[in-house]
Short mmCIF file of C-alpha atoms in Angstrom, two decimals:
data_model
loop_
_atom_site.label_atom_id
_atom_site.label_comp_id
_atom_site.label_asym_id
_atom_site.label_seq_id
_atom_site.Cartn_x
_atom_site.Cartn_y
_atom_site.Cartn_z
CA UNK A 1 3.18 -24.92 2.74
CA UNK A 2 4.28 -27.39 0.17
CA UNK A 3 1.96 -26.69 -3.44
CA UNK A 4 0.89 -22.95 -2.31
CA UNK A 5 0.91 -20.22 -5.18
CA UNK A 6 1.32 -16.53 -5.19
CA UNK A 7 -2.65 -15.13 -5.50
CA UNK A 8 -3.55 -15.59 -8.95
CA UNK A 9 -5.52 -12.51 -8.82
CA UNK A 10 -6.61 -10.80 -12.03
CA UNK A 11 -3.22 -8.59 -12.03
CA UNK A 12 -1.07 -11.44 -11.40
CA UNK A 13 1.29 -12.05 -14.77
CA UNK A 14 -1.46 -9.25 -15.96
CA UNK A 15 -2.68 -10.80 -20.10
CA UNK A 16 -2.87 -7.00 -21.74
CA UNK A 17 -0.36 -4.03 -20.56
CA UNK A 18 -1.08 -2.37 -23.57
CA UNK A 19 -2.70 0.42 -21.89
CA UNK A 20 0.42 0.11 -18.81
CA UNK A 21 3.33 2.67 -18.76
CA UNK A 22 6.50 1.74 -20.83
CA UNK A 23 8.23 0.50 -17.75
CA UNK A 24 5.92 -2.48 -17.18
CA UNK A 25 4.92 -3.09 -20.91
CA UNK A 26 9.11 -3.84 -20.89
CA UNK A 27 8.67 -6.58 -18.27
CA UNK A 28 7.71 -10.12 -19.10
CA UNK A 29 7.56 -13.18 -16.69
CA UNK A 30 8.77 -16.11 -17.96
CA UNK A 31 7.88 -20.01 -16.55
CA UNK A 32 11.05 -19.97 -14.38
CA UNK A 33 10.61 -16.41 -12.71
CA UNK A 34 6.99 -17.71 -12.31
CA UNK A 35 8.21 -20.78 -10.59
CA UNK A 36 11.00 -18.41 -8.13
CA UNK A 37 7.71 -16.10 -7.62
CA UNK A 38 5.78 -18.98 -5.89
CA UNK A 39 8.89 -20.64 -4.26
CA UNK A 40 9.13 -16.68 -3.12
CA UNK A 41 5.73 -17.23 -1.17
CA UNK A 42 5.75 -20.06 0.20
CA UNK A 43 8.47 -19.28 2.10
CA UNK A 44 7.35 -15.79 2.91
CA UNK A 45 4.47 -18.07 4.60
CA UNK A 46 7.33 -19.74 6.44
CA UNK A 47 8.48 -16.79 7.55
CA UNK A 48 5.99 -15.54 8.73
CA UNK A 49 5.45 -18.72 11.46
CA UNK A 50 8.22 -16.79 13.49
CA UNK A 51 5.99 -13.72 13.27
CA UNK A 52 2.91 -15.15 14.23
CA UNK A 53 5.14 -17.03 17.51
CA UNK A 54 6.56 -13.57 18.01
CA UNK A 55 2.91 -11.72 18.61
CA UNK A 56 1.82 -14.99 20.48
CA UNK A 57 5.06 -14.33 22.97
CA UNK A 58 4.53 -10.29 23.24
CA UNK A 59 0.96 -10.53 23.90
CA UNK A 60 1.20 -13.78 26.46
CA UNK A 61 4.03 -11.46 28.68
CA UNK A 62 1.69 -8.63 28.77
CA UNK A 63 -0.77 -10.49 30.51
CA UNK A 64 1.36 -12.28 32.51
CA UNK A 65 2.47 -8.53 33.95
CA UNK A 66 -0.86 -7.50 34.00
CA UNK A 67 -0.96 -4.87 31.49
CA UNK A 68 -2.16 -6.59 28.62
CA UNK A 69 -5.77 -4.59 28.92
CA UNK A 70 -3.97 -1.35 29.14
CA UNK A 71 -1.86 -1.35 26.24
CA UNK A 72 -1.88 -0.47 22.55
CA UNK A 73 -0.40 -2.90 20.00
CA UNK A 74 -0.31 -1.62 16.58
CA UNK A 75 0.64 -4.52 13.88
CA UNK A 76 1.36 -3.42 10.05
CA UNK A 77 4.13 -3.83 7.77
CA UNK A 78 6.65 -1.89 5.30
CA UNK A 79 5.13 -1.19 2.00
CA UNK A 80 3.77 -4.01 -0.24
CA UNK A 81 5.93 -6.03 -2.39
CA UNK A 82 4.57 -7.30 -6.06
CA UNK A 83 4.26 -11.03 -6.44
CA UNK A 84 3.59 -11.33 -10.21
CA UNK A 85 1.03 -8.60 -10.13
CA UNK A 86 1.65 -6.66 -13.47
CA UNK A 87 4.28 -8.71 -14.32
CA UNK A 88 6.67 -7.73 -11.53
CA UNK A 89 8.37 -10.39 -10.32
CA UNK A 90 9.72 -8.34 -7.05
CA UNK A 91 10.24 -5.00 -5.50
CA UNK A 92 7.57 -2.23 -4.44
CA UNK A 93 8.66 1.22 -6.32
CA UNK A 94 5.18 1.69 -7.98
CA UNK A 95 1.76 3.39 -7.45
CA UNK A 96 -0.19 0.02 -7.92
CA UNK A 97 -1.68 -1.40 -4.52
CA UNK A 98 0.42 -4.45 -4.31
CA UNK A 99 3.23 -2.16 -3.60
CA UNK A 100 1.86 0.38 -1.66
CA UNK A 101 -1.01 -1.35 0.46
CA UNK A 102 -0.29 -3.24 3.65
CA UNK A 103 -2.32 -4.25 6.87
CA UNK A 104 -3.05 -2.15 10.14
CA UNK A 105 -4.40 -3.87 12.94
CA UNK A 106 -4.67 -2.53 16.12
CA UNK A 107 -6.18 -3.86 19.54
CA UNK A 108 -6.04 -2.25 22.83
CA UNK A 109 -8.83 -0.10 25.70
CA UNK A 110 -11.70 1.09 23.92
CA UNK A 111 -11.18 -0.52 20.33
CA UNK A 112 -14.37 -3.06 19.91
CA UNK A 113 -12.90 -6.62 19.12
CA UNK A 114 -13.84 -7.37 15.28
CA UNK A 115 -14.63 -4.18 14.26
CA UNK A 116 -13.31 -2.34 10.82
CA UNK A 117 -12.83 1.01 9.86
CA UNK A 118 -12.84 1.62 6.16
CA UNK A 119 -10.50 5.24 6.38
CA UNK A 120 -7.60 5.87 4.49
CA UNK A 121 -4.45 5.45 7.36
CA UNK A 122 -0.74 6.26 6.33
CA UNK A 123 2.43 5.34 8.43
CA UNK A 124 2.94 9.34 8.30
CA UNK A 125 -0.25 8.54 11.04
CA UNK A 126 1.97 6.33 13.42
CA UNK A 127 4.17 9.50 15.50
CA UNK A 128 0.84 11.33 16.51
CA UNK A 129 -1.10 8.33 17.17
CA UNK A 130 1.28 7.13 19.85
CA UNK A 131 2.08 10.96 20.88
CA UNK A 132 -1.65 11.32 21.77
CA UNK A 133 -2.16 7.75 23.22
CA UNK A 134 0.94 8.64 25.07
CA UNK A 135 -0.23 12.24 26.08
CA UNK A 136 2.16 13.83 24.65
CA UNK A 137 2.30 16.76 21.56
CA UNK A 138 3.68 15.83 18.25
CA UNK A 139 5.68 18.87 16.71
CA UNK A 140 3.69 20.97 14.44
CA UNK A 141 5.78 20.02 11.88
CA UNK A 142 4.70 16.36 11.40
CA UNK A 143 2.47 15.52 8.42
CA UNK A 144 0.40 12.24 9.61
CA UNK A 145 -2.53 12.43 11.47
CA UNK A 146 -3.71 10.67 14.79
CA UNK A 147 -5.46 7.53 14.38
CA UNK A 148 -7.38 7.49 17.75
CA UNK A 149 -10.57 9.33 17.05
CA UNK A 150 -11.01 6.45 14.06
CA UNK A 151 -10.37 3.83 16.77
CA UNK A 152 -13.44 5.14 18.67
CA UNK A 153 -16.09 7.04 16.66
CA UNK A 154 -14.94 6.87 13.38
CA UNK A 155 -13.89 10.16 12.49
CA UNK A 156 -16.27 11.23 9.35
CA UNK A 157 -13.92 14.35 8.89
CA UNK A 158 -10.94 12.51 8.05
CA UNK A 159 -8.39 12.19 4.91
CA UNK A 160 -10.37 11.18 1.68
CA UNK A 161 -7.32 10.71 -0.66
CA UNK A 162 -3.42 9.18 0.22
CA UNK A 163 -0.79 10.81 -1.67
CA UNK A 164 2.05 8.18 -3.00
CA UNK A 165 5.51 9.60 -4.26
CA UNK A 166 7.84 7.50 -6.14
CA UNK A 167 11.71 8.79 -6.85
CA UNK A 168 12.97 6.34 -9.63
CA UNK A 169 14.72 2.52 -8.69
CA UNK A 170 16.34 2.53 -5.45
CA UNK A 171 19.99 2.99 -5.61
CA UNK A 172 21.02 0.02 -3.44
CA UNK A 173 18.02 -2.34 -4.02
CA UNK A 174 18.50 -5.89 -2.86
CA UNK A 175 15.50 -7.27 -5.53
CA UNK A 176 17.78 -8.69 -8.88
CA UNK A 177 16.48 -7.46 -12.00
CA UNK A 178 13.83 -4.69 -10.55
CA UNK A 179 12.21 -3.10 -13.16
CA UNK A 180 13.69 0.64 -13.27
CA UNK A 181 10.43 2.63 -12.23
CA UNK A 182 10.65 6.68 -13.70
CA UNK A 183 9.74 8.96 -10.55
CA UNK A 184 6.12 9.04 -10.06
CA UNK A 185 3.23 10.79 -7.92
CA UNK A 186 -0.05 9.32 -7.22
CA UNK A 187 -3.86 10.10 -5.46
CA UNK A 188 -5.48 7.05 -4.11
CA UNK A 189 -8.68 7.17 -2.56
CA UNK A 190 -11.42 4.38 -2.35
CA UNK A 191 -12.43 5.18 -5.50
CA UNK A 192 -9.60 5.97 -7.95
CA UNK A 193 -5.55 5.98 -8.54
CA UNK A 194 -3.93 8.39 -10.72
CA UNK A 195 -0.63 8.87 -11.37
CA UNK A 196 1.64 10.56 -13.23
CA UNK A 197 5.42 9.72 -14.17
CA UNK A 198 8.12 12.04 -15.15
CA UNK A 199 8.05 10.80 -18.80
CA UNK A 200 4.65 12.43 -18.96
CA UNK A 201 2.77 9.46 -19.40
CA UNK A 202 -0.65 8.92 -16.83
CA UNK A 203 -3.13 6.16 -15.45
CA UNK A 204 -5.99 6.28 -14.20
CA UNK A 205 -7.75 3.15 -12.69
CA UNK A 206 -11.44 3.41 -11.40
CA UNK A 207 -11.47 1.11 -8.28
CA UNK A 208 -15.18 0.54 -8.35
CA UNK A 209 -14.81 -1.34 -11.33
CA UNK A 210 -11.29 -2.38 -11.72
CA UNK A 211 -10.19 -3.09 -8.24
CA UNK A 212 -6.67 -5.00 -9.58
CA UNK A 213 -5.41 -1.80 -11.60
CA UNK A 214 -6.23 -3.70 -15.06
CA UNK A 215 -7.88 -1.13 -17.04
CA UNK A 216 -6.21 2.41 -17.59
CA UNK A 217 -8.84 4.89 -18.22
CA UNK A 218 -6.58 7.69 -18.47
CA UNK A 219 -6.89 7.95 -22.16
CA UNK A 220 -10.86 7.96 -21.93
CA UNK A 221 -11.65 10.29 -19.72
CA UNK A 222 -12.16 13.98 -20.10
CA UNK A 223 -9.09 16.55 -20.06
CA UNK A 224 -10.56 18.49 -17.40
CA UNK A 225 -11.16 15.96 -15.24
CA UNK A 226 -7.83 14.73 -15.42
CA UNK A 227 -6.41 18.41 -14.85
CA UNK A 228 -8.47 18.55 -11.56
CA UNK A 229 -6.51 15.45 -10.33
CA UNK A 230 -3.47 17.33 -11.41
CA UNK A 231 -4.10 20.08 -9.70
CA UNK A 232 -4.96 17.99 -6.63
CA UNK A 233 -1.42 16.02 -6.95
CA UNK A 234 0.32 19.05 -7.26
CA UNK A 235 -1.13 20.73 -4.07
CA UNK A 236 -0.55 17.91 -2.06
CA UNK A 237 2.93 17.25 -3.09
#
């Protein structure tokens, strides 16, 4: 992976925070964290060679017991992890969708090969998916949600906005120099993020038109607009 770069994306080393909270107008990435950010990657892409021999292996000993058609395999990650985006040079304590985003792919009976479902999942969702693909009851007190009638219908009365809750910089974080993030809560659905920190200050991003979290619009918008989203966060949290 020699000469690969972190995604320049239109976040990445973002030109104007004016409009960002304090904690990321404080952060600035200089030509040597910008360097350790793509060294960072590339061997992230290294690493992830082992994972990609590790599914190969899991999947090949299924079929070789011939079970592979009757079994579930659920890939996805831990949260994101910023590379550059908004000038964070590492860890994943924010709101933003590098930090909080991260892939779910699932094969297995019934589940069309190729197909995408465009619903908002959580790993809240992963207990009671494998309770019910299991056949067993998740306890009423769980909070996620099974997965399976997405993998076969595509549930149209499903979840239309993820709630995200942030509680400050972790205490024992192994990222050097992590920007200190103030405790946060957050809506995301597939058309917005807001959030507000426990300073008091908001953003507001619309996703149709600012899909990289450039643009706060919290500032432009009405005040009852941004109360209903308040009143949403708060009932959810």
């Amino acid at each position: 992976f020699a000469g690969e770069a972190a995604p320049r994306t239109p976040a990445f080393n973002e030109r104007n925070i004016q409009d960002k909270p304090d904690w990321v107008q404080s952060s600035l990435l200089s030509a040597e964290r910008l360097a350790r950010i793509d060294s960072d990657y590339r061997q992230r892409l290294e690493s992830l060679m082992a994972v990609d021999e590790m599914v190969g292996v899991v999947v090949q000993r299924l079929d070789e017991r011939g079970v592979l058609e009757n079994t579930y395999v659920l890939f996805l990650s831990d949260n994101g992890y910023f590379l550059g985006e908004h000038r964070q040079p590492n860890g994943k304590d924010a709101p933003y969708d590098a930090a909080s985003r991260v892939p779910l792919i699932v094969r297995g009976p019934g589940i069309a090969a190729g197909s995408l479902v465009n619903k908002i999942a959580l790993n809240i969702d992963l207990f009671p998916t494998i309770a019910e693909l299991t056949d067993i009851a998740a306890p009423r007190f769980v909070d996620g949600r099974s997965l399976v009638p997405l993998f076969r219908d595509g549930d149209r009365r499903w979840r239309d906005v993820a709630f995200i809750e942030g509680f400050g910089k972790e205490t024992e974080s192994n990222e050097g120099a992590e920007t200190s993030t103030p405790p946060f809560r957050a809506l995301r659905s597939d058309e917005l993020l807001y959030a507000e920190y426990e300073t008091g200050e908001r953003e507001l991003y619309d996703l149709r038109k600012d899909p990289f979290e450039t643009s706060n619009i919290a500032t432009e918008v009405s005040k009852s607009l941004l109360r209903d989203y308040s009143l949403r966060l708060e009932a959810l949290a």
